[in-house]
XYZ file of N, CA and C in Angstrom:
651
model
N 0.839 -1.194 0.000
C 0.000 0.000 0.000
C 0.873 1.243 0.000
N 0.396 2.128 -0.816
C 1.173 3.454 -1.008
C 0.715 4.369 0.549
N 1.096 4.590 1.333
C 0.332 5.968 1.788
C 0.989 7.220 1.784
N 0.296 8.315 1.453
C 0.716 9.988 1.467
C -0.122 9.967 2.738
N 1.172 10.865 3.609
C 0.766 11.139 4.743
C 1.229 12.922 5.010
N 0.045 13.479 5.325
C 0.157 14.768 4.632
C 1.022 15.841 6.094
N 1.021 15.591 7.051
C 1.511 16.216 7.767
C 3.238 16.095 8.062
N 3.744 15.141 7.103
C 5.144 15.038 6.346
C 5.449 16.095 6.131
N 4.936 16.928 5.552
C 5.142 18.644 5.176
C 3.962 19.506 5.389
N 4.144 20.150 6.705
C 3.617 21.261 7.143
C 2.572 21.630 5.867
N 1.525 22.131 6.256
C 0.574 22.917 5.031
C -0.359 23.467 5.632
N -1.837 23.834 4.560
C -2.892 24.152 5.730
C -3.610 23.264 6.263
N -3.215 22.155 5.620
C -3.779 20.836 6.005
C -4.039 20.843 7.628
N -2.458 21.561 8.112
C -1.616 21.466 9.276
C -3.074 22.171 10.086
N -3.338 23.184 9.663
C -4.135 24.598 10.350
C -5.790 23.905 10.598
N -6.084 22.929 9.804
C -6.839 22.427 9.863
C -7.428 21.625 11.042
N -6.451 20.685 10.722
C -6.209 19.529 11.889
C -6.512 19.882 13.335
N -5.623 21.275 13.447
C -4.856 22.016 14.646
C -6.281 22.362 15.088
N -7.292 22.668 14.159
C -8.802 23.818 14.917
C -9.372 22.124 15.264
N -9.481 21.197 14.593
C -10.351 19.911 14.248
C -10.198 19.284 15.722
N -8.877 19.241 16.407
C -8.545 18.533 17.637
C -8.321 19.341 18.808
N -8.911 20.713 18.090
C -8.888 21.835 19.670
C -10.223 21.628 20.260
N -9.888 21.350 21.845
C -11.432 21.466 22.851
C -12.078 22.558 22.506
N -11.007 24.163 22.154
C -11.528 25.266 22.366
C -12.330 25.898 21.013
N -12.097 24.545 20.230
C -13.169 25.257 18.777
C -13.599 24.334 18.334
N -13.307 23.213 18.154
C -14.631 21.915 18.000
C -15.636 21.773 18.613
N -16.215 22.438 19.555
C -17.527 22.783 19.838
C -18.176 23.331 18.916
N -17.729 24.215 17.682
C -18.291 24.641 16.963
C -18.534 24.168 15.613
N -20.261 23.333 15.939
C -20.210 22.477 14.961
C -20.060 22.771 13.278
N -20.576 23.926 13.145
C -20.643 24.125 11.360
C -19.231 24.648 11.037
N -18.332 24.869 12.324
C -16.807 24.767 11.252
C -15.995 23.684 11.426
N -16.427 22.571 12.211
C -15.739 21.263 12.186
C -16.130 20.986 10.472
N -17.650 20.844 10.846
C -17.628 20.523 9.059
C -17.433 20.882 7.906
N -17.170 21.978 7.980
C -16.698 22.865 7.132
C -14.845 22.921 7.092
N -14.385 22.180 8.060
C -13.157 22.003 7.790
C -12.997 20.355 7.368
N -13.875 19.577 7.713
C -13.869 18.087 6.855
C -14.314 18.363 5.531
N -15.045 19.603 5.266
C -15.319 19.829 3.644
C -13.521 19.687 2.913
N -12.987 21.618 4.138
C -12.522 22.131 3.041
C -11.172 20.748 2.718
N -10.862 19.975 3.926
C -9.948 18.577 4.088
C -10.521 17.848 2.588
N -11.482 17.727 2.707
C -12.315 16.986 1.426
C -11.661 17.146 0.436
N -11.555 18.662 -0.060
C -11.573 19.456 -1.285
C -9.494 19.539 -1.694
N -9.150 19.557 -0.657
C -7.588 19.704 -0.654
C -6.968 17.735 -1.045
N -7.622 16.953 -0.013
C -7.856 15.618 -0.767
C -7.648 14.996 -1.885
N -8.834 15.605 -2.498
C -9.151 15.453 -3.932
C -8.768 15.828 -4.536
N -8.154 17.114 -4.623
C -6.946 17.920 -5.519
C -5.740 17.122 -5.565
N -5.736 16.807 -4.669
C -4.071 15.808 -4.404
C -4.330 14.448 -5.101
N -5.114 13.931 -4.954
C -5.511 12.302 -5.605
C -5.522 12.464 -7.256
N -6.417 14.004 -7.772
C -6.455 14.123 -8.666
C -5.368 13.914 -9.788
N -4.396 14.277 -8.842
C -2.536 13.862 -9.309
C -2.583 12.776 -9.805
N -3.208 12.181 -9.399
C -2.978 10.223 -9.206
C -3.404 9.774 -10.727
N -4.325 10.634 -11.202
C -5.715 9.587 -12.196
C -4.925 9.618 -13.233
N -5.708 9.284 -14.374
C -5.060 8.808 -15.575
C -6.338 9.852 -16.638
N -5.858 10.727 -17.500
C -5.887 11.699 -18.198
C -6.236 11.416 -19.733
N -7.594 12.089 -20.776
C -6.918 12.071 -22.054
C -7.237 13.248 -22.572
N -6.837 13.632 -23.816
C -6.756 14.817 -23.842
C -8.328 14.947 -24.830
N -8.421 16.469 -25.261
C -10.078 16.475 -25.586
C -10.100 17.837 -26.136
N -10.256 18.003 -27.466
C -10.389 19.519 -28.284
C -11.668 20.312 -27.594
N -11.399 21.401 -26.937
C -12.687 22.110 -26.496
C -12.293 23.279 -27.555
N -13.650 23.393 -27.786
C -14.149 24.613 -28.274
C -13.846 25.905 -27.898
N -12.890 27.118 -27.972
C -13.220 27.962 -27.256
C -14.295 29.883 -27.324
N -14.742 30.326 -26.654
C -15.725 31.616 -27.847
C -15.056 32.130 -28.600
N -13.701 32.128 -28.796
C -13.212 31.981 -29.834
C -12.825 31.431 -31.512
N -14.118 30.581 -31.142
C -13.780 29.353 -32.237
C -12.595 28.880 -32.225
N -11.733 28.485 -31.471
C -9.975 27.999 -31.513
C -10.275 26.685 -31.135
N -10.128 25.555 -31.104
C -10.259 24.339 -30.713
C -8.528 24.395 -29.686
N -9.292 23.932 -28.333
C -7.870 24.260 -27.319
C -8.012 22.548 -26.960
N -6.375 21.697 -26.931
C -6.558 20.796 -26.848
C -6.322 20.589 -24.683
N -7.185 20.252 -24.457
C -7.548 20.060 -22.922
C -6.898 18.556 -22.007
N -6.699 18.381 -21.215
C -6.565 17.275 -20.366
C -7.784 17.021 -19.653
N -8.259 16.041 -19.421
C -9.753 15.712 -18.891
C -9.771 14.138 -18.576
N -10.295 14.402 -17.405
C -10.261 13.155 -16.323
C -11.004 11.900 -17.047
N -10.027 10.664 -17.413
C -10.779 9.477 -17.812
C -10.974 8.416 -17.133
N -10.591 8.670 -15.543
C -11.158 7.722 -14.936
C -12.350 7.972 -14.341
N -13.707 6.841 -14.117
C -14.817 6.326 -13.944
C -14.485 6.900 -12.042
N -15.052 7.839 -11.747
C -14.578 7.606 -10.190
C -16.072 7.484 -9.676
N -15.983 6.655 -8.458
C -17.195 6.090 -7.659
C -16.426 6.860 -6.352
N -17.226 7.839 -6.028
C -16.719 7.939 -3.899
C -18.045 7.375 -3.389
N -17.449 6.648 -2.249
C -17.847 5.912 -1.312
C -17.271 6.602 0.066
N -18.112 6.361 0.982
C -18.701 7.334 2.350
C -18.764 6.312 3.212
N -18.730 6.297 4.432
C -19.084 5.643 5.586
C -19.953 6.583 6.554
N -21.287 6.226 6.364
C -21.960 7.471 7.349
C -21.549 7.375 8.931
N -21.898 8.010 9.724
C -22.250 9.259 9.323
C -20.736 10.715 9.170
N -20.022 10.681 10.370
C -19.140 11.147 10.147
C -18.550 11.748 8.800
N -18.416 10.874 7.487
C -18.154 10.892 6.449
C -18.580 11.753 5.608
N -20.084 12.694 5.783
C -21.028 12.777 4.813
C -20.160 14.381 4.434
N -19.738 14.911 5.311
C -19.133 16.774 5.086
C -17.864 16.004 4.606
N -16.936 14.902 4.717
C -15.426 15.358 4.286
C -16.101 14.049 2.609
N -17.170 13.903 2.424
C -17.213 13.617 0.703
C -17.824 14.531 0.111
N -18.642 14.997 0.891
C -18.848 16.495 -0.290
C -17.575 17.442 -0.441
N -16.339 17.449 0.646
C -15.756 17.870 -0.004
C -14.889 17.443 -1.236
N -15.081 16.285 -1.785
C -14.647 15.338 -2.405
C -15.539 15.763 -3.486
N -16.612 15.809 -3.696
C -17.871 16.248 -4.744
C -17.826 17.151 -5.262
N -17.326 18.149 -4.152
C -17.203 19.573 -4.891
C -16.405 19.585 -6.148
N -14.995 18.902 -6.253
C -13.987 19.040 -6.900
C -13.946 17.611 -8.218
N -14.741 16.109 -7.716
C -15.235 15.586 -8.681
C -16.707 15.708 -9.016
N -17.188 16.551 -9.296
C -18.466 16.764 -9.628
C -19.493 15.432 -10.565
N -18.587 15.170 -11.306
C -19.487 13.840 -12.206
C -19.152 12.597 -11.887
N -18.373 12.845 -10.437
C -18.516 10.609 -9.803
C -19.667 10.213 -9.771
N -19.816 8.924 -9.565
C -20.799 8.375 -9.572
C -20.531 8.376 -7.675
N -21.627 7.869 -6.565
C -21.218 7.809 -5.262
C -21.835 6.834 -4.622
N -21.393 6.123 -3.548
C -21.721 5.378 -3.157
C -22.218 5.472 -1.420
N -22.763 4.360 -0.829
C -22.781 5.057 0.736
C -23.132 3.851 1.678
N -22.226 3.949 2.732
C -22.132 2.615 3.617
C -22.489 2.756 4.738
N -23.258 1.991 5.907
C -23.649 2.447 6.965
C -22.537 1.322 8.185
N -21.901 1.406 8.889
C -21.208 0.963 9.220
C -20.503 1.877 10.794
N -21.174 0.405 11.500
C -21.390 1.144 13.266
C -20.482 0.007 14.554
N -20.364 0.914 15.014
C -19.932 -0.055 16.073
C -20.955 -0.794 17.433
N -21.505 -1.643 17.422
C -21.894 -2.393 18.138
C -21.650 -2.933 19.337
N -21.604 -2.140 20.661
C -20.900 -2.647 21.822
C -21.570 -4.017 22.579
N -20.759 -4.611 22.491
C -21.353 -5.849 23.442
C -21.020 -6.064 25.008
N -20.623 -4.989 25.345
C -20.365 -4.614 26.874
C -19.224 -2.639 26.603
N -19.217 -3.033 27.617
C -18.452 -1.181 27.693
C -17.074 -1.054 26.969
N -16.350 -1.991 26.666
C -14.896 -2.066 25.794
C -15.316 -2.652 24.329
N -15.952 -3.607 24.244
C -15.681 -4.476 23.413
C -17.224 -3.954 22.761
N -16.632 -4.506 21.105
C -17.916 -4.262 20.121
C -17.281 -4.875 18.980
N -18.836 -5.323 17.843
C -18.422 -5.494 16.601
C -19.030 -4.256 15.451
N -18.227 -4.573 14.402
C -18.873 -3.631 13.446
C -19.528 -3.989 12.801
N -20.939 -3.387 12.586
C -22.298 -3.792 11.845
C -22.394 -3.103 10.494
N -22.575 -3.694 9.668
C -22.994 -3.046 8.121
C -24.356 -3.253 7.631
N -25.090 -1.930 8.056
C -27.024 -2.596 7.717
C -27.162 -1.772 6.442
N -26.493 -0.791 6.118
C -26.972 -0.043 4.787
C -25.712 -0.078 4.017
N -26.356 -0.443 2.187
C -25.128 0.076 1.221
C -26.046 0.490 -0.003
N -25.602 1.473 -0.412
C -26.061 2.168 -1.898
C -25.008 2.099 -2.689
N -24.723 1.340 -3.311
C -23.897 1.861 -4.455
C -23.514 1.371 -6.588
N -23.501 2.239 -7.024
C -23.423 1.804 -8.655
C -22.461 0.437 -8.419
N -22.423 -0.105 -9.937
C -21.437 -1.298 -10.263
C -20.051 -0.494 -10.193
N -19.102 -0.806 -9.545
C -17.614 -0.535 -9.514
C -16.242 -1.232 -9.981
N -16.747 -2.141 -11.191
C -16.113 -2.877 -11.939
C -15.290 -1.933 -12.970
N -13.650 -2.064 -12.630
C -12.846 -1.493 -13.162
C -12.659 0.119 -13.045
N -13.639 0.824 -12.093
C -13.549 2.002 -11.851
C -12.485 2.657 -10.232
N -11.939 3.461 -10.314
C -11.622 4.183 -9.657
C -12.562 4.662 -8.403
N -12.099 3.345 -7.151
C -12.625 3.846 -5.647
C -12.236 4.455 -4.812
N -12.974 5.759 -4.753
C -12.114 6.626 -3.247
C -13.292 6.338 -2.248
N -12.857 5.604 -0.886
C -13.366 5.317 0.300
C -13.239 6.257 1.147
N -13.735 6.808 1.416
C -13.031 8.003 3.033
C -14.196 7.421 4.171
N -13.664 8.061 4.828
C -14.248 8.039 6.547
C -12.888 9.053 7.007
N -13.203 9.914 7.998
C -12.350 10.711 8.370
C -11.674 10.153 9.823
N -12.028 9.015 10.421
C -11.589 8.297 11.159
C -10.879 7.024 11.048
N -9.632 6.439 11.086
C -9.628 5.255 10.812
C -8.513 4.389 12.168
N -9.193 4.010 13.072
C -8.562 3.813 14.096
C -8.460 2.548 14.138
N -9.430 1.816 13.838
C -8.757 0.425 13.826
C -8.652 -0.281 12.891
N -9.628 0.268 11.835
C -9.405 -0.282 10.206
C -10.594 -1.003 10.068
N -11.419 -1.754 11.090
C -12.267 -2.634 10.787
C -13.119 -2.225 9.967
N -13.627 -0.559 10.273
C -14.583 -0.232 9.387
C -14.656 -0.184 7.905
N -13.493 0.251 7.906
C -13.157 0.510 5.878
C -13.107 -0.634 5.650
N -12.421 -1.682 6.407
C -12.104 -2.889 5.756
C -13.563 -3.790 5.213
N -14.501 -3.517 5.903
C -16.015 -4.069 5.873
C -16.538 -3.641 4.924
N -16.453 -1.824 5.101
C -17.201 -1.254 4.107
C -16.939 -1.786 2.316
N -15.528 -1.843 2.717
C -14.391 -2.451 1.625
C -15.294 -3.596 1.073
N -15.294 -4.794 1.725
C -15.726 -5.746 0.868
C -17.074 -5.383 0.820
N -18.138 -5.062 1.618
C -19.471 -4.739 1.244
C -19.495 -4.024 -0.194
N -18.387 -3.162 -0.799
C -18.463 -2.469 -2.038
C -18.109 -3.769 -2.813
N -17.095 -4.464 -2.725
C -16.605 -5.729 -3.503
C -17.938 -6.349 -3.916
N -19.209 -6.369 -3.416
C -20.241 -6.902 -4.088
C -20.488 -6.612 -5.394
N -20.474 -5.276 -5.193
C -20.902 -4.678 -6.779
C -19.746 -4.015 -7.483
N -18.957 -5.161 -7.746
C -17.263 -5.795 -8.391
C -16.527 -5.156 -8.087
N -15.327 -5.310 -8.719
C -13.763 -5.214 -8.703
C -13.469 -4.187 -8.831
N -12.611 -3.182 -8.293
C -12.274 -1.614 -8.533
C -11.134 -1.916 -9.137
N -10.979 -0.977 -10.547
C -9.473 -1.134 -10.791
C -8.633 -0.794 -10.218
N -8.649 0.649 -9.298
C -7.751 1.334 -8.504
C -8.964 1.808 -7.344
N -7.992 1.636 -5.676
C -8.781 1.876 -4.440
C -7.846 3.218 -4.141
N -8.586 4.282 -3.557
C -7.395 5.084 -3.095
C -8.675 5.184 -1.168
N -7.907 4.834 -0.646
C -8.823 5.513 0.677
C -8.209 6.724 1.284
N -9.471 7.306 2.116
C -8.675 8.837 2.612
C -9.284 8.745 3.890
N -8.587 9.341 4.920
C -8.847 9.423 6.492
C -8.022 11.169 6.605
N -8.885 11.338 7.516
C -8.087 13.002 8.090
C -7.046 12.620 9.251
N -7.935 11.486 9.906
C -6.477 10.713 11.452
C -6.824 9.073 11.400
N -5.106 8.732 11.123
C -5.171 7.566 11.186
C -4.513 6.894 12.246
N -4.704 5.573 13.064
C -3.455 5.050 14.428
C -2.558 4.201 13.280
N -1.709 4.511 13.597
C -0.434 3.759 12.907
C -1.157 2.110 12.799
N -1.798 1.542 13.782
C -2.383 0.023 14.107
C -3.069 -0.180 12.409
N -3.860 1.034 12.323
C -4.710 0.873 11.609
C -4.510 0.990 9.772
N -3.492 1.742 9.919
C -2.470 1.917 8.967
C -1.542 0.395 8.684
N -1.450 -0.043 9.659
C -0.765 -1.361 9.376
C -1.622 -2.493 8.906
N -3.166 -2.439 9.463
C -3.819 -3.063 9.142
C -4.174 -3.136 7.866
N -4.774 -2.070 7.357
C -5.060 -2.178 6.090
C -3.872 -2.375 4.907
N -3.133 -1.804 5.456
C -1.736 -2.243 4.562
C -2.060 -3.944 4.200
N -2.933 -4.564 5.093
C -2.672 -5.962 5.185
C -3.885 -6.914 4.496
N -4.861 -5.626 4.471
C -6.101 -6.248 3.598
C -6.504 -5.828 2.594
N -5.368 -4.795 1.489
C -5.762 -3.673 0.770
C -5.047 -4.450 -0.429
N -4.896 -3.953 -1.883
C -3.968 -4.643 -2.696
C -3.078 -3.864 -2.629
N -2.009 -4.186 -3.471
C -0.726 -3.649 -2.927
C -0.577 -2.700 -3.500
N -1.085 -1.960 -4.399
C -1.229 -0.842 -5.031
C -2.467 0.323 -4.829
N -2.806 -0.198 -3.962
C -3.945 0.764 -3.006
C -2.884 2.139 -2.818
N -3.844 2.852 -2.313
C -2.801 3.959 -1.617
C -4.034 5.299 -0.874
N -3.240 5.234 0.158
C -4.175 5.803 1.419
C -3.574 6.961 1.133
N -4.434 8.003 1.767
C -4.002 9.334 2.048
C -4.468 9.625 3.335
N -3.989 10.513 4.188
C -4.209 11.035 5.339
C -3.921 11.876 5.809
N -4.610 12.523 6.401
C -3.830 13.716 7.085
C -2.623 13.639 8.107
N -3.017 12.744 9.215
C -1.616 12.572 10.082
C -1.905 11.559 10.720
N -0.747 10.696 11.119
C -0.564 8.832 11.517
C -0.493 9.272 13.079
N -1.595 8.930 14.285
C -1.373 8.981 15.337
C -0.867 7.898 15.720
N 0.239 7.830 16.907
C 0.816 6.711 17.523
C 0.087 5.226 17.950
N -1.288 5.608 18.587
C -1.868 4.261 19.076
C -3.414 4.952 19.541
N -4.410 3.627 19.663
C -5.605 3.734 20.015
C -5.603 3.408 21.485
N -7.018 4.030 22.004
C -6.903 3.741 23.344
C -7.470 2.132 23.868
N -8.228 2.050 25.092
C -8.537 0.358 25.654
C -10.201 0.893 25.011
N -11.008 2.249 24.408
C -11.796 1.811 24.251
C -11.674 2.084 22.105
N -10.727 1.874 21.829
C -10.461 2.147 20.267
C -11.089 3.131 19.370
N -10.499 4.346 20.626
C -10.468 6.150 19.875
C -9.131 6.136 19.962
N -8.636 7.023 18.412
C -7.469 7.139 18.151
C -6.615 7.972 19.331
N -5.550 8.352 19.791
C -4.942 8.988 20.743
C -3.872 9.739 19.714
N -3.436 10.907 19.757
C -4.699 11.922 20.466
C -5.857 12.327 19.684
N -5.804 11.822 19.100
C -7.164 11.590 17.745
C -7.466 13.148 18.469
N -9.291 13.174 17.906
C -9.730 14.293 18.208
C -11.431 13.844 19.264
N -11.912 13.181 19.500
C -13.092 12.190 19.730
C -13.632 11.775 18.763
N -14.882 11.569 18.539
C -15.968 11.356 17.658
C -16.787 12.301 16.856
N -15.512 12.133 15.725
C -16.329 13.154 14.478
C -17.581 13.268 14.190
N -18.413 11.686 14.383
C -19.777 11.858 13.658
C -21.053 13.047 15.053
N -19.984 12.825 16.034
C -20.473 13.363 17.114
C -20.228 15.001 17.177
N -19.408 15.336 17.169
C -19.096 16.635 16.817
C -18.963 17.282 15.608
N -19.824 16.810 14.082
C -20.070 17.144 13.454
C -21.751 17.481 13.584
N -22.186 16.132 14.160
C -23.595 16.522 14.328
C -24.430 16.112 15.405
N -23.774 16.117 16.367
C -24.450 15.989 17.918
C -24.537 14.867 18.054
N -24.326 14.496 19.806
C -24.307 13.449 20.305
C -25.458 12.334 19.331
N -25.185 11.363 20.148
C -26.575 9.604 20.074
C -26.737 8.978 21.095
N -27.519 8.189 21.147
C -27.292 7.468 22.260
C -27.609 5.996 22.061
């Protein structure tokens, strides 16, 4: 597995992060999400690097035929609700004509430490030979993507997976390294050291889907 790990070099990525895991401004819910957008949108610019290109005579009011570069890969984004739903629109903004997909995928406690992960909802087109970007802006232990992962494998084979997380635990990073193909390639914002005894990243930030849009119970 490839991963770009973005806090390798300082950016605003950096400035981001920094408001995302402050007590003193993650209370404030419409700019958490609005910074998993603008994370979204900086993302996708960067992956965009990645795709594979052909070129395409546009027209211009000029009548000049200008020969263009234009995106020829098929991209499908795929979401893990809820958390997920602000850092793929920022993903949307910038691929406007993906096709998208959407996974419901929860943790299930079976006492106060321990839980499994449940998958009761999936929406998504056929993904045979197309270009999959997975995000969840959390990825602490991996189980989730990894589920969501094959739950998409139903509706086929991706030619290329790229997944994206804003905080990843190194655990989890190793993990998927281990269930991904080898030409996957993650992006992230920054590799935290380890998860805790109840598997929130440390120093992660808490629970995005929670402080994007209010507690559950």
């Amino acid at each position: 597995m490839i991963i770009h790990e973005f806090a390798l070099r300082p950016s605003v990525v950096s400035q981001y992060l920094s408001e995302m895991r402050s007590t003193s401004v993650q209370s404030d819910r419409l700019r958490f999400r609005r910074n998993l957008e603008r994370l979204g949108e900086i993302f996708a610019y960067e992956i965009s690097k990645e795709l594979q290109y052909r070129k395409e005579d546009i027209t211009t009011p000029l009548g000049v035929d200008a020969k263009c570069d234009v995106i020829a890969d098929d991209i499908v984004l795929a979401t893990i609700f809820r958390a997920g739903v602000p850092f793929h629109q920022g993903f949307l903004r910038y691929f406007d004509n993906a096709e998208n997909a959407f996974v419901s995928a929860y943790r299930k406690y079976t006492d106060n430490e321990n839980f499994d992960i449940c998958i009761e909802y999936l929406a998504s087109p056929r993904i045979d030979g197309k270009t999959l970007i997975l995000c969840d802006p959390m990825l602490a232990t991996g189980s989730s993507m990894e589920l969501s992962y094959k739950a998409l494998l139903t509706k086929g084979v991706p030619g290329k997976i790229h997944i994206a997380s804003v905080i990843a635990s190194k655990q989890a990073v190793e993990f998927m390294d281990s269930v991904l193909p080898k030409d996957a390639e993650l992006w992230v914002g920054v590799i935290d050291p380890e998860i805790n005894a109840h598997s929130y990243i440390v120093p992660g930030l808490g629970d995005a889907g929670d402080l994007a849009y209010g507690t559950k119970e």
